[in-house]
Structures are given as C-alpha cells and as structure tokens.
Amino acid sequence: YAEPMVHRSLRVAAGESHPRRDHLNDELLYVMAGDGTIAIGDDRQEESCAVREGDAVQIHAGDSWNVVVSEGELHLLSFLIPAPVTPWSAQLARPVDRVIHVARLGEQHSQVATADRQFEVLFDRNRGSRGATMFVGFIPTSGAPEHYHLYDEICVIVRGSGLLHALGRGQPIESGSAFHVAPRLLHAIDNPNPADIWILGVFRPEGSAAAAFYPDGRPAPTNED
C-alpha cells in the first residue's frame, strides 16, 4: 500500500505522559499488561477511560491523548492506521456514524471461522474504525489450516505458543511475537498445545475477519456455513 500500517510496543512507567497527537494516522491500542487511565480529547471535550489487560482503545487522527499510570507499568500495543487525508487512504476508508473509544475483550459477540476457530471483533466500522478492523482470534489445538487473505494484516500473539508456517518454513511464535501477513500470502498456524492461541490481528481495509481463501482460491467456509 502507498501508506503502510505501523506496529509499535509501548511501555508506560508510573506517572503521567505528555499529550500525544498524530494528524496523519488513526491509532488502535491494545493493553497487553498493567492498568491505567487514558484521556482522549482536550480540556473542552475530554473522555477519560480506565483500561486494563484485554482492553482496546481507538483514537482518531488529530485527537490528543495521554496516559496516567498509578503504579507499575502499562504495556500497550500500538497500531497506526493511515487516516483518510491522502487519496489512497481516503479511497480505502469506510464511512462511520459513531466512534467508540474503548472495547473490552469478552464483551463482544464471538464469531466463527474455519477449523473450529472463533474470533471477537474489537473495532470495525460499526464502532468507528474507518481504516481497519481489530480482532482477537482464538486458535484451538491443531491450529488454522493453510489459507490467505486479500487484506493486509499485522498479528501479535497475546497468549499461547505454536508455529507460524509461511514461505516454506515454520517459525516458533509465543506471547509477544509479531508478524506481518501480506495480501495473498499463504500461511498456517500450528497449535500443538491444549490451550488456545490468542492472536490479536489488525487488518486493512476494514472488513470481516472471517474472509479467507484456501490455496486453490476457494473461499474458506465458516463453521456456520
């Protein structure tokens, strides 16, 4: 894509951060560990949100935000999504009616994908994300079969471990591992463990996390098909 997504890992120590503002990117945050308070907006219209592990936060381009941590450390995963301020990002953007700033894992309806997998959408166009979808996928023992997507995706392992298969080789993945899945890249996840692998995914353009295809181009069915 003309303007790429960017993934960062942010660690916030106890105290109050300086205000942050990005005029070119929307930002999606996920709390990996710790707790704190994130304030979005300015003195005239500010929303203060208490966050903890498993919470996600959405900030649109141009909005000011800062973090307050009472004790310990707050570990945030940050995903920068190009805002619709250039021709290409504007073409990919989806219209939204409302913006929800905080989503809490476990409070959204779980949906189904291939191979007995489930996923929970944290942000999409229905929650005000105009450029990307953020979800957490739960991959059971045996894993996810080889498939590809038409969207551009960044994934981070939130919990569990296994193997990522792509480009003819397997690579170990565990909590904190991050990888990029380009459009049409064949990949598979092997989970040899009894516990699910939790994968946090952010993909662009916004759409359904269940949209996948097998190597021969057939659409992969969901468990509801």
PDB file of N, CA, C and O in Angstrom, residues 134 141 154:
ATOM      1  N   MET A 134      -9.846  -4.473  14.055  1.00  0.00           N
ATOM      2  CA  MET A 134      -9.032  -5.102  15.105  1.00  0.00           C
ATOM      3  C   MET A 134      -9.859  -6.220  15.730  1.00  0.00           C
ATOM      4  O   MET A 134     -11.018  -6.016  16.080  1.00  0.00           O
ATOM      5  N   THR A 141      -6.315 -26.373  19.637  1.00  0.00           N
ATOM      6  CA  THR A 141      -5.337 -27.411  19.313  1.00  0.00           C
ATOM      7  C   THR A 141      -5.536 -27.882  17.874  1.00  0.00           C
ATOM      8  O   THR A 141      -6.649 -28.048  17.422  1.00  0.00           O
ATOM      9  N   ILE A 154      -1.384  -7.221  10.345  1.00  0.00           N
ATOM     10  CA  ILE A 154      -0.333  -7.351  11.349  1.00  0.00           C
ATOM     11  C   ILE A 154      -0.916  -8.140  12.510  1.00  0.00           C
ATOM     12  O   ILE A 154      -2.014  -7.837  12.986  1.00  0.00           O
TER      13      ILE A 154
END
